[in-house]
Amino acid sequence: MTEHKSTRVLSAASEERQPLLNNPITRAYESQLLAISLEEQHTLSPGKIEQKEHSVNKSDQMTEAADAQVRRLKDLLIRAKVYISLPAIKSNSRLTRELRLRIKELSRAIGDAAKDTDLPKSAFEKLKAMEQSLEKGKQIQDNCGASIKRLRAMLHSTEDQLRVHKKKTTFLAQLTAKTLPKGLHCLPLRLTTEYYTLNSSQQNFLDEDKLEDPRLYHYALFSDNILAAAVVVNSTISHVKHPSKHVFHIVTDRLNYAAMRMWFLRNSPGKVTIQVQNIEEFTWLNSSYSPVLKQLGSPSIRDYYFRAHRSNSVSNLKYRNPKYLSILNHLRFYLPEIFPKLNKVLFLDDDVVVQKDLSDLWSLDLKGNVNGAVETCGESFHRFDRYLNFSHPLISKNFDPYACGWAYGMNIFDLAEWRRQNITGVYHRWQKLNHDRQLWKLGTLPSGLITFWKRIHPLNRSWHVLGLGYNPNVNQREIERAAVIHYNGNLKPWLEIGIPKYRNYWAKYVDYDSVYLRDCNINP
């Protein structure tokens, strides 16, 4: 009896882990989905929780009934593998051969079956034959202790294999997310080649006199992804009432500068004004002025993010990301320097889609605050203690671990107030204090949480909905009514691993008939 119960435990453990091993990309995000699930449960009332649990239990019962025979067959397989490894059975060559034959037959019968209806008609005969063989083995091996010991060893071995597979899964997910598709490699090459065939007069945009007019609606977009930037611009202007009053300031790197300019020269967004700048032309942005630029160029930082010995830790894989070493990612902290004559600017990440007119944000009263943002109090992973090291006295003394975080990606900034409060100086001071990465480790959100502490004006949640790059269960109604949807996470819509049901929100703003996209084989 004890022996049978132990095999049941092992079978259940094996069954729970099998989807993880079979799907190495999507299961890398199970921890994020678990956090979301727990948060949903936390927000439900007791009555709803009870109703939800009843529904889940009922679903489990139906699933169990549908695959009862499959589970029984798999249990018998495990028992047979345990028996065949025991000394008393090994000494009986006839029974050993018989069990090996039964294992082979039963494995073929089960195949890829997930429910009883998937099983062949011969499965019941194989089951009976296996039970008879196991009964013979039971008569020879009556020492339950040996069986339990062997089961325990198998369980530990399975758990070790699970850890190895989980680490590989995480690595593959990170690699897939950071590997640019072939078409997106082709696109900037194709555009750059054509850009340098133009004469100097053809390389300029129109309406450059609008670039510093504070009465207009100005957007800041920092990106090295041409297609993503095009979607942000296209989706934004498709909803504005007066396109001629809107100005997009796009900053990219030297490698993509010519290509980005060529794209918007050839795909002019109507009356909207476009500016494309090369970050390397910002001569004021140097290591003498910017602590983060000095740190990003240091050998210790590069060692921290990229040295091979760091890959031994699964948790460190998320740090091994080129975006953390890109100054484009930190440029959002220098908006007043980039736009010295503007009073307000709307910052947009390149993985967002705009679904409504955003013009009202410029007239919003931020009540003396610098940053208008959607708070993420409902999402526990965006509270301060998720990103900052509260075991450090500098952090614990100055900040609240349970403070509500907020979302980067769609932010209205009051640049006049920014200058008055010297926010860039605050950012620099904390960056210097974090030179050894003891206060926080990665990304720009921790820097933002600290820099704009108590300087956030909360926006209505409908302005900005997050999670389309990792959460397959974002509320559909929230998506439909959102002004901006954000594909934050690894599952970007331009990648094959993007979540399919969210892809069309992004893809409908891509001009797949463009000659450049056709030449680079970029298709829906």
Coordinates of C-alpha atoms in Angstrom, one line a residue:
M1 CA 0.0 0.0 0.0
T2 CA 2.8 2.4 0.9
E3 CA 4.6 1.5 -2.3
H4 CA 1.5 2.3 -4.4
K5 CA 1.0 5.7 -2.6
S6 CA 4.6 6.7 -3.3
T7 CA 4.3 6.0 -7.0
R8 CA 1.2 8.1 -7.0
V9 CA 3.2 11.0 -5.5
L10 CA 5.9 10.7 -8.1
S11 CA 3.5 10.5 -10.9
A12 CA 1.7 13.6 -9.8
A13 CA 5.0 15.5 -9.4
S14 CA 6.0 14.3 -12.9
E15 CA 2.7 15.3 -14.4
E16 CA 2.8 18.8 -12.9
R17 CA 6.2 19.4 -14.4
Q18 CA 5.7 17.9 -17.8
P19 CA 4.2 21.1 -19.5
L20 CA 7.2 23.1 -18.4
L21 CA 9.6 20.7 -20.2
N22 CA 7.4 20.5 -23.3
N23 CA 7.1 24.3 -23.8
P24 CA 10.5 25.9 -23.2
I25 CA 9.4 29.4 -24.3
T26 CA 6.1 30.2 -22.6
R27 CA 6.9 28.5 -19.3
A28 CA 9.7 30.9 -18.7
Y29 CA 7.1 33.4 -17.6
E30 CA 5.3 31.1 -15.2
S31 CA 6.5 33.2 -12.2
Q32 CA 5.1 36.4 -13.6
L33 CA 1.8 34.6 -14.4
L34 CA 1.7 33.2 -10.8
A35 CA 2.2 36.7 -9.4
I36 CA -0.8 37.9 -11.5
S37 CA -2.9 35.0 -10.4
L38 CA -2.1 35.7 -6.7
E39 CA -2.9 39.3 -7.2
E40 CA -6.3 38.5 -8.8
Q41 CA -7.1 36.2 -5.9
H42 CA -6.1 38.9 -3.4
T43 CA -8.6 41.4 -5.0
L44 CA -11.5 39.0 -5.0
S45 CA -14.1 39.1 -2.2
P46 CA -14.4 35.9 0.0
G47 CA -17.6 34.9 -1.7
K48 CA -16.0 35.2 -5.1
I49 CA -12.9 33.3 -4.0
E50 CA -15.2 30.5 -2.7
Q51 CA -17.1 30.5 -6.0
K52 CA -13.8 30.5 -8.0
E53 CA -12.3 27.6 -6.0
H54 CA -15.5 25.6 -6.5
S55 CA -15.3 26.3 -10.3
V56 CA -11.6 25.2 -10.3
N57 CA -12.3 22.1 -8.3
K58 CA -15.2 21.1 -10.6
S59 CA -12.9 21.7 -13.6
D60 CA -10.2 19.5 -12.0
Q61 CA -12.7 16.7 -11.4
M62 CA -13.8 16.8 -15.0
T63 CA -10.2 16.7 -16.2
E64 CA -9.4 13.8 -13.8
A65 CA -12.3 11.8 -15.1
A66 CA -11.3 12.4 -18.7
D67 CA -7.7 11.2 -18.2
A68 CA -8.2 8.6 -15.4
Q69 CA -7.0 5.7 -17.5
V70 CA -4.0 7.7 -18.9
R71 CA -2.9 8.4 -15.3
R72 CA -3.3 4.8 -14.3
L73 CA -1.2 3.6 -17.2
K74 CA 1.5 6.1 -16.3
D75 CA 1.5 5.0 -12.7
L76 CA 2.0 1.4 -13.8
L77 CA 4.9 2.5 -16.0
I78 CA 6.6 4.2 -13.0
R79 CA 6.0 1.2 -10.8
A80 CA 7.5 -1.1 -13.5
K81 CA 10.6 1.1 -13.8
V82 CA 11.1 1.0 -10.0
Y83 CA 10.7 -2.8 -9.9
I84 CA 13.1 -3.4 -12.7
S85 CA 15.8 -1.5 -10.7
L86 CA 15.4 -3.5 -7.5
P87 CA 18.1 -6.1 -6.7
A88 CA 15.5 -8.9 -6.1
I89 CA 13.9 -8.4 -9.5
K90 CA 17.3 -7.9 -11.3
S91 CA 18.3 -11.4 -10.2
N92 CA 15.3 -12.9 -12.0
S93 CA 16.2 -12.6 -15.7
R94 CA 12.9 -13.9 -17.0
L95 CA 10.8 -11.3 -15.0
T96 CA 13.3 -8.6 -16.0
R97 CA 12.8 -9.3 -19.7
E98 CA 9.0 -9.5 -19.2
L99 CA 8.9 -6.1 -17.4
R100 CA 11.0 -4.5 -20.1
L101 CA 8.6 -5.8 -22.8
R102 CA 5.6 -4.6 -20.8
I103 CA 7.2 -1.1 -20.4
K104 CA 7.9 -0.9 -24.1
E105 CA 4.3 -2.0 -25.0
L106 CA 2.7 0.3 -22.5
S107 CA 4.8 3.3 -23.6
R108 CA 3.7 2.8 -27.2
A109 CA 0.1 2.5 -26.1
I110 CA 0.2 5.8 -24.2
G111 CA 2.2 7.7 -26.8
D112 CA 1.1 11.4 -26.6
A113 CA -2.3 10.7 -25.1
A114 CA -3.6 13.4 -22.9
K115 CA -7.1 11.9 -22.2
D116 CA -8.6 8.5 -22.3
T117 CA -10.2 9.0 -25.7
D118 CA -6.7 9.4 -27.2
L119 CA -5.8 5.8 -26.1
P120 CA -5.8 3.0 -28.6
K121 CA -8.3 0.1 -28.1
S122 CA -5.4 -2.2 -27.2
A123 CA -4.4 0.0 -24.2
F124 CA -6.7 -1.9 -21.8
E125 CA -5.1 -5.3 -22.8
K126 CA -1.6 -3.8 -22.2
L127 CA -2.8 -2.5 -18.8
K128 CA -4.0 -5.9 -17.7
A129 CA -0.7 -7.6 -18.9
M130 CA 1.4 -5.0 -17.0
E131 CA -0.7 -5.6 -13.8
Q132 CA -0.1 -9.3 -14.0
S133 CA 3.7 -8.8 -14.5
L134 CA 3.8 -6.4 -11.6
E135 CA 2.0 -8.8 -9.4
K136 CA 4.7 -11.4 -10.1
G137 CA 7.3 -8.8 -9.1
K138 CA 5.4 -8.0 -5.9
Q139 CA 5.6 -11.6 -4.8
I140 CA 9.4 -11.6 -5.4
Q141 CA 10.0 -8.1 -3.9
D142 CA 8.2 -7.7 -0.6
N143 CA 10.5 -5.1 0.9
C144 CA 8.6 -1.8 0.7
G145 CA 11.5 0.1 2.1
A146 CA 13.7 -0.6 -0.9
S147 CA 10.9 0.5 -3.3
I148 CA 10.4 3.7 -1.3
K149 CA 14.1 4.4 -1.4
R150 CA 14.2 3.9 -5.1
L151 CA 11.2 6.2 -5.6
R152 CA 12.8 8.9 -3.5
A153 CA 15.9 8.7 -5.7
M154 CA 13.9 9.0 -8.8
L155 CA 12.0 12.0 -7.4
H156 CA 15.3 13.8 -6.6
S157 CA 16.6 13.0 -10.0
T158 CA 13.5 14.4 -11.6
E159 CA 13.8 17.6 -9.6
D160 CA 17.4 18.0 -10.6
Q161 CA 16.4 17.6 -14.3
L162 CA 13.6 20.1 -13.8
R163 CA 16.1 22.7 -12.4
V164 CA 18.4 22.2 -15.4
H165 CA 15.5 22.4 -17.9
K166 CA 14.1 25.5 -16.1
K167 CA 17.5 27.2 -16.4
K168 CA 17.7 26.3 -20.1
T169 CA 14.1 27.6 -20.6
T170 CA 14.9 30.9 -19.0
F171 CA 18.1 31.3 -21.1
L172 CA 16.2 30.4 -24.4
A173 CA 13.4 32.8 -23.6
Q174 CA 15.9 35.6 -23.0
L175 CA 17.8 34.8 -26.1
T176 CA 14.7 34.6 -28.3
A177 CA 13.4 37.9 -26.9
K178 CA 16.7 39.7 -27.6
T179 CA 17.4 38.2 -31.0
L180 CA 16.2 40.5 -33.8
P181 CA 14.4 38.7 -36.7
K182 CA 16.2 38.6 -40.0
G183 CA 13.7 41.0 -41.6
L184 CA 14.4 43.7 -38.9
H185 CA 18.1 43.3 -39.7
C186 CA 17.4 43.7 -43.4
L187 CA 15.2 46.8 -43.0
P188 CA 17.8 49.3 -41.7
L189 CA 20.4 48.1 -44.2
R190 CA 18.0 48.6 -47.1
L191 CA 16.9 52.1 -45.9
T192 CA 20.5 53.2 -45.1
T193 CA 21.7 52.3 -48.6
E194 CA 18.9 54.3 -50.2
Y195 CA 19.4 57.3 -47.8
Y196 CA 22.9 57.9 -49.0
T197 CA 21.8 58.0 -52.6
L198 CA 19.8 61.2 -51.8
N199 CA 21.3 64.6 -52.3
S200 CA 21.5 66.9 -49.2
S201 CA 18.3 68.8 -50.0
Q202 CA 16.3 65.5 -50.1
Q203 CA 17.5 64.4 -46.7
N204 CA 15.7 67.2 -44.7
F205 CA 12.2 67.1 -43.2
L206 CA 9.6 69.9 -43.6
D207 CA 8.3 72.3 -40.9
E208 CA 11.5 72.4 -38.9
D209 CA 10.3 75.8 -37.5
K210 CA 7.8 73.9 -35.4
L211 CA 10.4 71.8 -33.5
E212 CA 10.7 74.4 -30.6
D213 CA 7.2 75.8 -30.5
P214 CA 5.9 75.3 -27.0
R215 CA 2.3 75.8 -28.1
L216 CA 2.3 72.5 -30.0
Y217 CA 2.0 68.9 -28.8
H218 CA 5.5 67.4 -28.6
Y219 CA 6.3 63.6 -28.2
A220 CA 9.6 62.1 -27.3
L221 CA 10.4 58.6 -28.7
F222 CA 13.9 57.0 -28.2
S223 CA 14.3 53.9 -30.2
D224 CA 16.7 51.9 -32.4
N225 CA 13.7 49.8 -33.9
I226 CA 12.4 51.4 -37.0
L227 CA 9.3 49.3 -37.4
A228 CA 8.3 49.8 -33.7
A229 CA 8.8 53.6 -34.0
A230 CA 6.7 53.6 -37.1
V231 CA 3.8 51.9 -35.3
V232 CA 4.0 54.4 -32.4
V233 CA 3.8 57.4 -34.8
N234 CA 1.2 55.8 -37.1
S235 CA -1.1 54.8 -34.2
T236 CA -0.8 58.2 -32.6
I237 CA -1.6 60.3 -35.6
S238 CA -4.5 58.2 -36.7
H239 CA -6.4 59.5 -33.6
V240 CA -5.5 63.2 -33.4
K241 CA -7.9 65.9 -34.5
H242 CA -5.3 68.4 -35.7
P243 CA -2.2 66.6 -37.1
S244 CA -0.4 69.8 -37.9
K245 CA -0.2 70.6 -34.2
H246 CA 1.7 67.4 -33.3
V247 CA 5.5 67.0 -33.4
F248 CA 7.4 63.8 -33.0
H249 CA 11.0 64.0 -31.7
I250 CA 12.7 60.6 -32.4
V251 CA 16.2 60.0 -31.1
T252 CA 18.1 56.9 -32.2
D253 CA 21.7 55.7 -32.4
R254 CA 24.3 56.3 -35.0
L255 CA 23.8 52.8 -36.5
N256 CA 20.1 53.4 -37.3
Y257 CA 20.1 57.2 -37.8
A258 CA 20.2 57.2 -41.6
A259 CA 17.6 54.3 -41.8
M260 CA 15.2 56.0 -39.4
R261 CA 15.4 59.3 -41.3
M262 CA 14.9 57.4 -44.6
W263 CA 11.8 55.6 -43.3
F264 CA 10.0 58.8 -42.3
L265 CA 11.1 60.7 -45.4
R266 CA 9.6 58.0 -47.6
N267 CA 6.6 57.3 -45.2
S268 CA 5.6 60.9 -44.4
P269 CA 2.8 60.8 -41.7
G270 CA 0.8 63.6 -43.3
K271 CA 0.9 67.0 -41.6
V272 CA 2.6 65.7 -38.5
T273 CA 6.1 67.1 -38.0
I274 CA 9.0 64.6 -37.6
Q275 CA 12.5 65.1 -36.2
V276 CA 15.1 62.4 -36.2
Q277 CA 18.2 62.9 -34.1
N278 CA 21.4 61.0 -33.5
I279 CA 22.2 60.6 -29.8
E280 CA 25.9 61.0 -30.6
E281 CA 25.3 64.5 -31.7
F282 CA 24.3 65.5 -28.1
T283 CA 27.8 66.7 -27.2
W284 CA 26.6 67.8 -23.8
L285 CA 25.9 64.1 -23.0
N286 CA 29.3 62.9 -21.9
S287 CA 30.8 61.0 -19.1
S288 CA 31.9 64.2 -17.4
Y289 CA 28.3 65.3 -17.1
S290 CA 26.4 62.1 -16.8
P291 CA 27.3 59.5 -14.1
V292 CA 25.3 56.8 -15.8
L293 CA 27.3 57.3 -19.0
K294 CA 30.5 57.0 -17.1
Q295 CA 29.3 53.9 -15.3
L296 CA 28.0 52.2 -18.5
G297 CA 31.4 52.4 -20.0
S298 CA 33.2 51.0 -17.0
P299 CA 34.8 47.5 -17.1
S300 CA 33.0 46.5 -13.9
I301 CA 29.6 47.2 -15.3
R302 CA 30.3 45.2 -18.5
D303 CA 31.7 42.4 -16.4
Y304 CA 28.5 42.5 -14.2
Y305 CA 26.2 42.2 -17.2
F306 CA 28.1 40.1 -19.6
R307 CA 30.9 37.9 -18.1
A308 CA 30.2 34.2 -18.8
H309 CA 30.6 33.1 -15.2
R310 CA 27.5 35.0 -14.4
S311 CA 25.4 32.6 -16.5
N312 CA 25.6 30.0 -13.7
S313 CA 22.8 31.8 -12.0
V314 CA 19.3 31.8 -13.6
S315 CA 18.4 35.1 -11.8
N316 CA 21.3 36.8 -13.5
L317 CA 20.2 36.0 -17.0
K318 CA 17.7 38.9 -17.0
Y319 CA 20.6 41.3 -16.4
R320 CA 22.4 40.0 -19.5
N321 CA 20.5 42.3 -21.8
P322 CA 22.1 44.9 -24.1
K323 CA 19.4 47.5 -23.3
Y324 CA 20.9 48.0 -19.8
L325 CA 24.1 49.2 -21.4
S326 CA 22.3 51.5 -23.9
I327 CA 22.3 55.2 -23.2
L328 CA 19.1 55.4 -25.2
N329 CA 17.4 53.6 -22.4
H330 CA 18.6 56.3 -19.9
L331 CA 17.9 59.3 -22.2
R332 CA 14.5 59.8 -20.6
F333 CA 16.2 61.4 -17.6
Y334 CA 17.6 64.2 -19.8
L335 CA 14.4 65.6 -21.4
P336 CA 14.9 69.2 -20.4
E337 CA 18.4 69.2 -21.9
I338 CA 17.1 67.7 -25.1
F339 CA 14.2 70.1 -25.3
P340 CA 15.4 73.3 -23.7
K341 CA 12.6 75.5 -25.1
L342 CA 9.7 73.2 -24.4
N343 CA 7.5 73.2 -21.3
K344 CA 5.8 69.8 -21.6
V345 CA 6.6 66.7 -23.5
L346 CA 4.8 63.3 -23.8
F347 CA 7.3 60.4 -23.5
L348 CA 6.3 57.2 -25.3
D349 CA 8.2 53.8 -25.3
D350 CA 8.6 52.1 -28.7
D351 CA 6.6 49.1 -27.6
V352 CA 3.3 50.9 -27.2
V353 CA 0.3 51.4 -29.4
V354 CA -1.8 54.5 -29.1
Q355 CA -5.6 53.9 -29.4
K356 CA -7.1 57.4 -28.6
D357 CA -6.3 61.1 -29.0
L358 CA -3.8 62.0 -26.3
S359 CA -4.1 65.8 -26.7
D360 CA -5.8 66.3 -23.4
L361 CA -2.7 65.3 -21.5
W362 CA -0.9 68.6 -22.3
S363 CA -3.7 70.6 -20.6
L364 CA -3.7 68.4 -17.6
D365 CA -2.8 70.2 -14.3
L366 CA -0.1 68.1 -12.6
K367 CA -0.5 70.1 -9.4
G368 CA 3.2 70.9 -9.0
N369 CA 4.4 67.4 -9.9
V370 CA 6.8 66.6 -12.6
N371 CA 5.6 63.3 -14.0
G372 CA 2.1 62.3 -14.9
A373 CA 1.9 58.5 -14.8
V374 CA -0.5 55.6 -14.2
E375 CA 0.1 54.0 -10.9
T376 CA 0.5 50.2 -10.5
C377 CA -0.8 49.7 -6.9
G378 CA -2.9 46.7 -8.0
E379 CA 0.2 44.9 -9.2
S380 CA 2.4 43.9 -6.3
F381 CA 5.5 43.5 -8.5
H382 CA 5.5 47.2 -9.1
R383 CA 5.8 48.3 -5.5
F384 CA 9.0 49.9 -4.3
D385 CA 10.3 46.8 -2.5
R386 CA 10.3 44.8 -5.7
Y387 CA 13.0 47.0 -7.3
L388 CA 14.9 48.7 -4.5
N389 CA 17.2 47.1 -1.9
F390 CA 15.6 48.0 1.4
S391 CA 18.3 46.2 3.4
H392 CA 20.5 49.2 2.5
P393 CA 20.1 52.1 5.0
L394 CA 20.0 54.8 2.3
I395 CA 17.0 53.1 0.8
S396 CA 15.2 52.2 3.9
K397 CA 15.6 55.7 5.4
N398 CA 14.4 57.6 2.4
F399 CA 11.6 55.4 0.8
D400 CA 8.6 53.4 1.7
P401 CA 8.8 49.7 0.6
Y402 CA 5.0 49.5 0.1
A403 CA 4.8 52.7 -1.9
C404 CA 2.8 52.6 -5.1
G405 CA 5.0 52.2 -8.1
W406 CA 4.0 53.7 -11.5
A407 CA 4.4 52.8 -15.2
Y408 CA 7.1 54.0 -17.6
G409 CA 6.1 54.0 -21.2
M410 CA 3.5 56.8 -21.4
N411 CA 4.3 59.8 -19.3
I412 CA 3.5 63.4 -19.5
F413 CA 6.4 65.5 -18.1
D414 CA 6.3 69.1 -17.0
L415 CA 9.7 70.3 -18.1
A416 CA 9.4 73.7 -16.5
E417 CA 8.8 72.1 -13.1
W418 CA 11.5 69.6 -13.8
R419 CA 14.0 72.4 -14.2
R420 CA 12.7 74.3 -11.2
Q421 CA 13.1 71.2 -8.9
N422 CA 16.4 70.2 -10.6
I423 CA 15.2 66.6 -11.2
T424 CA 18.3 65.8 -13.3
G425 CA 20.5 66.7 -10.4
V426 CA 18.5 64.3 -8.2
Y427 CA 18.9 61.6 -10.7
H428 CA 22.7 62.2 -10.9
R429 CA 23.1 62.1 -7.1
W430 CA 21.4 58.7 -6.8
Q431 CA 23.3 57.3 -9.7
K432 CA 26.5 58.2 -8.1
L433 CA 25.4 56.6 -4.8
N434 CA 24.5 53.4 -6.7
H435 CA 28.0 53.1 -8.3
D436 CA 28.4 49.7 -6.8
R437 CA 24.8 48.6 -7.7
Q438 CA 23.9 48.1 -4.0
L439 CA 20.8 50.2 -4.1
W440 CA 19.2 48.7 -7.2
K441 CA 20.5 46.5 -10.0
L442 CA 18.8 46.9 -13.3
G443 CA 16.8 49.0 -15.7
T444 CA 15.4 52.6 -15.6
L445 CA 12.3 52.0 -13.5
P446 CA 14.2 51.8 -10.1
S447 CA 16.0 55.0 -11.1
G448 CA 12.7 56.6 -12.0
L449 CA 11.0 55.5 -8.7
I450 CA 13.8 57.2 -6.8
T451 CA 14.2 60.3 -9.0
F452 CA 10.5 61.1 -9.1
W453 CA 9.7 60.0 -5.5
K454 CA 6.7 62.2 -4.3
R455 CA 6.7 64.0 -7.7
I456 CA 4.1 61.8 -9.5
H457 CA 0.7 62.9 -10.5
P458 CA -1.5 59.7 -10.9
L459 CA -3.4 59.4 -14.1
N460 CA -6.5 57.4 -14.6
R461 CA -5.7 53.8 -15.3
S462 CA -7.5 53.9 -18.7
W463 CA -4.7 56.1 -20.1
H464 CA -2.1 53.3 -20.0
V465 CA -2.7 49.5 -19.8
L466 CA 0.3 47.3 -19.3
G467 CA 1.2 43.6 -19.6
L468 CA 0.6 42.7 -23.3
G469 CA 4.2 41.5 -23.6
Y470 CA 4.0 38.9 -20.9
N471 CA 0.4 38.4 -19.6
P472 CA -2.0 36.4 -21.7
N473 CA -4.9 37.3 -19.4
V474 CA -5.0 41.1 -19.6
N475 CA -8.7 42.2 -19.2
Q476 CA -10.1 42.6 -22.7
R477 CA -12.4 45.4 -21.7
E478 CA -9.4 47.3 -20.3
I479 CA -7.5 46.8 -23.5
E480 CA -10.4 48.1 -25.7
R481 CA -10.9 51.3 -23.6
A482 CA -7.2 52.1 -23.0
A483 CA -5.7 55.2 -24.6
V484 CA -2.3 53.4 -24.8
I485 CA -1.5 49.7 -24.6
H486 CA 2.0 48.6 -23.7
Y487 CA 3.8 45.4 -24.7
N488 CA 6.2 45.6 -21.8
G489 CA 7.9 42.2 -21.3
N490 CA 9.8 39.9 -23.6
L491 CA 6.9 38.9 -25.9
K492 CA 7.1 41.8 -28.2
P493 CA 4.5 41.9 -31.1
W494 CA 7.2 42.0 -33.8
L495 CA 8.7 38.7 -32.5
E496 CA 7.4 35.2 -33.3
I497 CA 7.0 34.6 -29.6
G498 CA 4.6 37.5 -29.2
I499 CA 1.2 36.6 -27.7
P500 CA -1.0 36.0 -30.8
K501 CA -4.3 37.4 -29.5
Y502 CA -2.6 40.8 -28.9
R503 CA -0.7 41.0 -32.2
N504 CA -3.4 42.6 -34.3
Y505 CA -3.6 45.7 -32.1
W506 CA 0.0 46.4 -33.2
A507 CA 0.1 44.9 -36.7
K508 CA -2.8 47.0 -38.0
Y509 CA -0.5 50.0 -37.9
V510 CA 2.2 48.4 -40.0
D511 CA 2.2 49.1 -43.7
Y512 CA 3.0 45.6 -45.0
D513 CA 2.5 46.9 -48.6
S514 CA 5.6 49.1 -48.2
V515 CA 8.3 48.2 -50.7
Y516 CA 10.9 48.1 -47.9
L517 CA 9.0 45.6 -45.9
R518 CA 8.3 43.4 -49.0
D519 CA 11.9 43.5 -49.9
C520 CA 12.9 42.3 -46.4
N521 CA 10.2 39.7 -46.3
I522 CA 8.4 41.2 -43.3
N523 CA 4.9 39.9 -43.5
P524 CA 1.8 39.9 -41.2

